[in-house]
Amino acid sequence: MTDPIRLGQVSAQKSLPCSTRAGIPGWPEEKKMKDVNRLRRINSQNSLDRVSLVSKTLPMHAQKHEPVHLRRIDPAQNMRRFYCLTVQPTLFGGASLIRNWGRIGNRGQSMMETFDCPNDASKALVRIERTKKRREYRETV
């Protein structure tokens, strides 16, 4: 048979704060804060600089994404436009494609698209660059 006092103590454990639970029989003693973080060993194979086996891409520090600066100038139509594309890494291993556009001499507008894989962001950059070049945008020197 079960001890009714023991059952009462078990139900009391749920409502007591952590500091008073240590005195209950069968409850584990409190751990010191310096021992809490030493329970798990650090695995250096999970480093952020390592090549990811899932996406099979280069580490973020090895990926070089040059920004693309495009201009379209047509004095007959009073058109002076710019378009800038940049890929930047995110904190979680993905990449963001940042687009800036507007009239030359003004700040213009910007838009940011986030991708899970840096390769997807690079593909989107190439696709948008190709589209703009078809519309008579030229790279700046």
JSON list of C-alpha atoms in Angstrom, two decimals:
[
{"chain": "A", "resi": 1, "resn": "MET", "atom": "CA", "xyz": [0.00, 0.00, 0.00]},
{"chain": "A", "resi": 2, "resn": "THR", "atom": "CA", "xyz": [1.05, 3.56, -0.52]},
{"chain": "A", "resi": 3, "resn": "ASP", "atom": "CA", "xyz": [1.73, 5.90, 2.32]},
{"chain": "A", "resi": 4, "resn": "PRO", "atom": "CA", "xyz": [-0.88, 8.75, 2.35]},
{"chain": "A", "resi": 5, "resn": "ILE", "atom": "CA", "xyz": [1.64, 11.17, 3.85]},
{"chain": "A", "resi": 6, "resn": "ARG", "atom": "CA", "xyz": [4.02, 10.49, 0.97]},
{"chain": "A", "resi": 7, "resn": "LEU", "atom": "CA", "xyz": [1.26, 11.22, -1.58]},
{"chain": "A", "resi": 8, "resn": "GLY", "atom": "CA", "xyz": [0.51, 14.50, 0.15]},
{"chain": "A", "resi": 9, "resn": "GLN", "atom": "CA", "xyz": [4.17, 15.48, -0.07]},
{"chain": "A", "resi": 10, "resn": "VAL", "atom": "CA", "xyz": [4.31, 14.68, -3.79]},
{"chain": "A", "resi": 11, "resn": "SER", "atom": "CA", "xyz": [1.34, 16.92, -4.52]},
{"chain": "A", "resi": 12, "resn": "ALA", "atom": "CA", "xyz": [2.86, 19.62, -2.33]},
{"chain": "A", "resi": 13, "resn": "GLN", "atom": "CA", "xyz": [6.05, 19.55, -4.41]},
{"chain": "A", "resi": 14, "resn": "LYS", "atom": "CA", "xyz": [4.25, 21.02, -7.38]},
{"chain": "A", "resi": 15, "resn": "SER", "atom": "CA", "xyz": [3.10, 24.10, -5.51]},
{"chain": "A", "resi": 16, "resn": "LEU", "atom": "CA", "xyz": [6.22, 24.84, -3.44]},
{"chain": "A", "resi": 17, "resn": "PRO", "atom": "CA", "xyz": [8.90, 27.20, -4.71]},
{"chain": "A", "resi": 18, "resn": "CYS", "atom": "CA", "xyz": [12.31, 25.72, -5.56]},
{"chain": "A", "resi": 19, "resn": "SER", "atom": "CA", "xyz": [13.97, 26.97, -2.39]},
{"chain": "A", "resi": 20, "resn": "THR", "atom": "CA", "xyz": [11.59, 24.99, -0.12]},
{"chain": "A", "resi": 21, "resn": "ARG", "atom": "CA", "xyz": [11.59, 21.78, -2.19]},
{"chain": "A", "resi": 22, "resn": "ALA", "atom": "CA", "xyz": [15.12, 20.85, -1.12]},
{"chain": "A", "resi": 23, "resn": "GLY", "atom": "CA", "xyz": [13.96, 19.84, 2.37]},
{"chain": "A", "resi": 24, "resn": "ILE", "atom": "CA", "xyz": [11.41, 17.29, 1.10]},
{"chain": "A", "resi": 25, "resn": "PRO", "atom": "CA", "xyz": [12.56, 13.65, 1.41]},
{"chain": "A", "resi": 26, "resn": "GLY", "atom": "CA", "xyz": [13.37, 12.09, -1.97]},
{"chain": "A", "resi": 27, "resn": "TRP", "atom": "CA", "xyz": [13.76, 15.47, -3.67]},
{"chain": "A", "resi": 28, "resn": "PRO", "atom": "CA", "xyz": [17.24, 15.99, -5.24]},
{"chain": "A", "resi": 29, "resn": "GLU", "atom": "CA", "xyz": [19.51, 18.47, -3.52]},
{"chain": "A", "resi": 30, "resn": "GLU", "atom": "CA", "xyz": [19.99, 21.84, -5.17]},
{"chain": "A", "resi": 31, "resn": "LYS", "atom": "CA", "xyz": [22.90, 22.09, -7.59]},
{"chain": "A", "resi": 32, "resn": "LYS", "atom": "CA", "xyz": [25.38, 24.90, -7.42]},
{"chain": "A", "resi": 33, "resn": "MET", "atom": "CA", "xyz": [25.28, 27.30, -10.37]},
{"chain": "A", "resi": 34, "resn": "LYS", "atom": "CA", "xyz": [28.91, 26.60, -11.30]},
{"chain": "A", "resi": 35, "resn": "ASP", "atom": "CA", "xyz": [28.10, 22.89, -11.70]},
{"chain": "A", "resi": 36, "resn": "VAL", "atom": "CA", "xyz": [25.02, 23.40, -13.89]},
{"chain": "A", "resi": 37, "resn": "ASN", "atom": "CA", "xyz": [26.90, 24.48, -17.00]},
{"chain": "A", "resi": 38, "resn": "ARG", "atom": "CA", "xyz": [29.51, 21.76, -16.68]},
{"chain": "A", "resi": 39, "resn": "LEU", "atom": "CA", "xyz": [27.09, 18.90, -17.21]},
{"chain": "A", "resi": 40, "resn": "ARG", "atom": "CA", "xyz": [27.39, 18.96, -21.00]},
{"chain": "A", "resi": 41, "resn": "ARG", "atom": "CA", "xyz": [30.67, 18.92, -22.86]},
{"chain": "A", "resi": 42, "resn": "ILE", "atom": "CA", "xyz": [31.24, 21.41, -25.66]},
{"chain": "A", "resi": 43, "resn": "ASN", "atom": "CA", "xyz": [31.31, 19.74, -29.04]},
{"chain": "A", "resi": 44, "resn": "SER", "atom": "CA", "xyz": [33.61, 21.68, -31.34]},
{"chain": "A", "resi": 45, "resn": "GLN", "atom": "CA", "xyz": [32.25, 19.78, -34.35]},
{"chain": "A", "resi": 46, "resn": "ASN", "atom": "CA", "xyz": [29.08, 21.89, -34.10]},
{"chain": "A", "resi": 47, "resn": "SER", "atom": "CA", "xyz": [31.02, 25.07, -34.83]},
{"chain": "A", "resi": 48, "resn": "LEU", "atom": "CA", "xyz": [29.38, 27.77, -36.94]},
{"chain": "A", "resi": 49, "resn": "ASP", "atom": "CA", "xyz": [32.52, 28.01, -39.09]},
{"chain": "A", "resi": 50, "resn": "ARG", "atom": "CA", "xyz": [32.29, 24.41, -40.23]},
{"chain": "A", "resi": 51, "resn": "VAL", "atom": "CA", "xyz": [30.78, 23.40, -43.56]},
{"chain": "A", "resi": 52, "resn": "SER", "atom": "CA", "xyz": [27.13, 22.52, -43.07]},
{"chain": "A", "resi": 53, "resn": "LEU", "atom": "CA", "xyz": [26.31, 18.97, -44.11]},
{"chain": "A", "resi": 54, "resn": "VAL", "atom": "CA", "xyz": [22.67, 19.84, -44.73]},
{"chain": "A", "resi": 55, "resn": "SER", "atom": "CA", "xyz": [23.03, 22.73, -47.16]},
{"chain": "A", "resi": 56, "resn": "LYS", "atom": "CA", "xyz": [26.54, 21.82, -48.44]},
{"chain": "A", "resi": 57, "resn": "THR", "atom": "CA", "xyz": [27.65, 25.44, -48.68]},
{"chain": "A", "resi": 58, "resn": "LEU", "atom": "CA", "xyz": [30.82, 27.23, -47.71]},
{"chain": "A", "resi": 59, "resn": "PRO", "atom": "CA", "xyz": [31.13, 28.73, -44.24]},
{"chain": "A", "resi": 60, "resn": "MET", "atom": "CA", "xyz": [29.77, 32.27, -44.00]},
{"chain": "A", "resi": 61, "resn": "HIS", "atom": "CA", "xyz": [33.22, 33.86, -43.71]},
{"chain": "A", "resi": 62, "resn": "ALA", "atom": "CA", "xyz": [34.31, 32.15, -46.95]},
{"chain": "A", "resi": 63, "resn": "GLN", "atom": "CA", "xyz": [31.33, 33.29, -49.03]},
{"chain": "A", "resi": 64, "resn": "LYS", "atom": "CA", "xyz": [32.08, 36.44, -50.98]},
{"chain": "A", "resi": 65, "resn": "HIS", "atom": "CA", "xyz": [29.07, 38.26, -52.33]},
{"chain": "A", "resi": 66, "resn": "GLU", "atom": "CA", "xyz": [29.99, 41.34, -54.28]},
{"chain": "A", "resi": 67, "resn": "PRO", "atom": "CA", "xyz": [27.27, 43.98, -54.44]},
{"chain": "A", "resi": 68, "resn": "VAL", "atom": "CA", "xyz": [25.84, 44.71, -57.88]},
{"chain": "A", "resi": 69, "resn": "HIS", "atom": "CA", "xyz": [25.36, 48.40, -58.80]},
{"chain": "A", "resi": 70, "resn": "LEU", "atom": "CA", "xyz": [23.26, 49.11, -61.88]},
{"chain": "A", "resi": 71, "resn": "ARG", "atom": "CA", "xyz": [22.25, 52.40, -63.52]},
{"chain": "A", "resi": 72, "resn": "ARG", "atom": "CA", "xyz": [19.85, 53.42, -66.22]},
{"chain": "A", "resi": 73, "resn": "ILE", "atom": "CA", "xyz": [20.31, 56.92, -67.62]},
{"chain": "A", "resi": 74, "resn": "ASP", "atom": "CA", "xyz": [18.20, 58.22, -70.50]},
{"chain": "A", "resi": 75, "resn": "PRO", "atom": "CA", "xyz": [18.33, 62.03, -70.89]},
{"chain": "A", "resi": 76, "resn": "ALA", "atom": "CA", "xyz": [15.55, 62.00, -73.53]},
{"chain": "A", "resi": 77, "resn": "GLN", "atom": "CA", "xyz": [13.10, 60.61, -70.95]},
{"chain": "A", "resi": 78, "resn": "ASN", "atom": "CA", "xyz": [14.64, 62.50, -67.99]},
{"chain": "A", "resi": 79, "resn": "MET", "atom": "CA", "xyz": [15.41, 59.07, -66.46]},
{"chain": "A", "resi": 80, "resn": "ARG", "atom": "CA", "xyz": [18.27, 58.62, -63.98]},
{"chain": "A", "resi": 81, "resn": "ARG", "atom": "CA", "xyz": [17.74, 55.43, -61.98]},
{"chain": "A", "resi": 82, "resn": "PHE", "atom": "CA", "xyz": [19.92, 53.18, -59.86]},
{"chain": "A", "resi": 83, "resn": "TYR", "atom": "CA", "xyz": [19.47, 49.61, -58.62]},
{"chain": "A", "resi": 84, "resn": "CYS", "atom": "CA", "xyz": [21.74, 47.92, -56.05]},
{"chain": "A", "resi": 85, "resn": "LEU", "atom": "CA", "xyz": [21.68, 44.22, -55.07]},
{"chain": "A", "resi": 86, "resn": "THR", "atom": "CA", "xyz": [23.55, 42.83, -52.08]},
{"chain": "A", "resi": 87, "resn": "VAL", "atom": "CA", "xyz": [23.60, 39.43, -50.35]},
{"chain": "A", "resi": 88, "resn": "GLN", "atom": "CA", "xyz": [24.34, 39.51, -46.62]},
{"chain": "A", "resi": 89, "resn": "PRO", "atom": "CA", "xyz": [24.52, 36.61, -44.15]},
{"chain": "A", "resi": 90, "resn": "THR", "atom": "CA", "xyz": [21.93, 36.30, -41.37]},
{"chain": "A", "resi": 91, "resn": "LEU", "atom": "CA", "xyz": [22.60, 35.22, -37.80]},
{"chain": "A", "resi": 92, "resn": "PHE", "atom": "CA", "xyz": [20.93, 31.84, -38.32]},
{"chain": "A", "resi": 93, "resn": "GLY", "atom": "CA", "xyz": [22.96, 30.55, -41.28]},
{"chain": "A", "resi": 94, "resn": "GLY", "atom": "CA", "xyz": [20.72, 31.90, -44.02]},
{"chain": "A", "resi": 95, "resn": "ALA", "atom": "CA", "xyz": [21.19, 34.91, -46.26]},
{"chain": "A", "resi": 96, "resn": "SER", "atom": "CA", "xyz": [19.28, 38.07, -47.09]},
{"chain": "A", "resi": 97, "resn": "LEU", "atom": "CA", "xyz": [19.02, 39.70, -50.50]},
{"chain": "A", "resi": 98, "resn": "ILE", "atom": "CA", "xyz": [18.86, 43.46, -50.04]},
{"chain": "A", "resi": 99, "resn": "ARG", "atom": "CA", "xyz": [17.59, 45.55, -52.94]},
{"chain": "A", "resi": 100, "resn": "ASN", "atom": "CA", "xyz": [17.93, 49.34, -53.13]},
{"chain": "A", "resi": 101, "resn": "TRP", "atom": "CA", "xyz": [16.49, 51.36, -55.99]},
{"chain": "A", "resi": 102, "resn": "GLY", "atom": "CA", "xyz": [15.40, 54.86, -56.91]},
{"chain": "A", "resi": 103, "resn": "ARG", "atom": "CA", "xyz": [16.39, 58.05, -58.71]},
{"chain": "A", "resi": 104, "resn": "ILE", "atom": "CA", "xyz": [20.10, 58.90, -58.72]},
{"chain": "A", "resi": 105, "resn": "GLY", "atom": "CA", "xyz": [20.71, 61.62, -56.14]},
{"chain": "A", "resi": 106, "resn": "ASN", "atom": "CA", "xyz": [17.91, 60.44, -53.83]},
{"chain": "A", "resi": 107, "resn": "ARG", "atom": "CA", "xyz": [17.96, 57.81, -51.13]},
{"chain": "A", "resi": 108, "resn": "GLY", "atom": "CA", "xyz": [15.38, 55.65, -52.86]},
{"chain": "A", "resi": 109, "resn": "GLN", "atom": "CA", "xyz": [13.65, 52.59, -51.46]},
{"chain": "A", "resi": 110, "resn": "SER", "atom": "CA", "xyz": [14.88, 49.27, -50.12]},
{"chain": "A", "resi": 111, "resn": "MET", "atom": "CA", "xyz": [13.53, 45.78, -49.68]},
{"chain": "A", "resi": 112, "resn": "MET", "atom": "CA", "xyz": [14.98, 42.73, -47.94]},
{"chain": "A", "resi": 113, "resn": "GLU", "atom": "CA", "xyz": [14.20, 39.09, -48.77]},
{"chain": "A", "resi": 114, "resn": "THR", "atom": "CA", "xyz": [15.45, 36.37, -46.44]},
{"chain": "A", "resi": 115, "resn": "PHE", "atom": "CA", "xyz": [16.42, 32.90, -47.65]},
{"chain": "A", "resi": 116, "resn": "ASP", "atom": "CA", "xyz": [17.24, 29.74, -45.69]},
{"chain": "A", "resi": 117, "resn": "CYS", "atom": "CA", "xyz": [20.15, 28.87, -47.95]},
{"chain": "A", "resi": 118, "resn": "PRO", "atom": "CA", "xyz": [22.82, 31.37, -49.17]},
{"chain": "A", "resi": 119, "resn": "ASN", "atom": "CA", "xyz": [22.77, 29.66, -52.58]},
{"chain": "A", "resi": 120, "resn": "ASP", "atom": "CA", "xyz": [19.08, 30.57, -53.00]},
{"chain": "A", "resi": 121, "resn": "ALA", "atom": "CA", "xyz": [19.87, 34.21, -52.28]},
{"chain": "A", "resi": 122, "resn": "SER", "atom": "CA", "xyz": [22.71, 34.17, -54.84]},
{"chain": "A", "resi": 123, "resn": "LYS", "atom": "CA", "xyz": [20.41, 32.63, -57.45]},
{"chain": "A", "resi": 124, "resn": "ALA", "atom": "CA", "xyz": [17.80, 35.32, -56.80]},
{"chain": "A", "resi": 125, "resn": "LEU", "atom": "CA", "xyz": [20.50, 38.01, -57.15]},
{"chain": "A", "resi": 126, "resn": "VAL", "atom": "CA", "xyz": [21.59, 36.64, -60.53]},
{"chain": "A", "resi": 127, "resn": "ARG", "atom": "CA", "xyz": [17.96, 36.35, -61.71]},
{"chain": "A", "resi": 128, "resn": "ILE", "atom": "CA", "xyz": [17.10, 39.94, -60.76]},
{"chain": "A", "resi": 129, "resn": "GLU", "atom": "CA", "xyz": [20.36, 41.25, -62.24]},
{"chain": "A", "resi": 130, "resn": "ARG", "atom": "CA", "xyz": [19.59, 39.51, -65.53]},
{"chain": "A", "resi": 131, "resn": "THR", "atom": "CA", "xyz": [16.08, 41.01, -65.59]},
{"chain": "A", "resi": 132, "resn": "LYS", "atom": "CA", "xyz": [17.38, 44.54, -64.95]},
{"chain": "A", "resi": 133, "resn": "LYS", "atom": "CA", "xyz": [20.05, 44.23, -67.63]},
{"chain": "A", "resi": 134, "resn": "ARG", "atom": "CA", "xyz": [17.33, 43.25, -70.12]},
{"chain": "A", "resi": 135, "resn": "ARG", "atom": "CA", "xyz": [15.62, 46.55, -69.22]},
{"chain": "A", "resi": 136, "resn": "GLU", "atom": "CA", "xyz": [18.73, 48.55, -70.22]},
{"chain": "A", "resi": 137, "resn": "TYR", "atom": "CA", "xyz": [20.32, 48.87, -66.77]},
{"chain": "A", "resi": 138, "resn": "ARG", "atom": "CA", "xyz": [24.14, 48.86, -67.02]},
{"chain": "A", "resi": 139, "resn": "GLU", "atom": "CA", "xyz": [26.79, 48.17, -64.38]},
{"chain": "A", "resi": 140, "resn": "THR", "atom": "CA", "xyz": [28.62, 51.17, -62.98]},
{"chain": "A", "resi": 141, "resn": "VAL", "atom": "CA", "xyz": [32.37, 51.35, -63.27]}
]
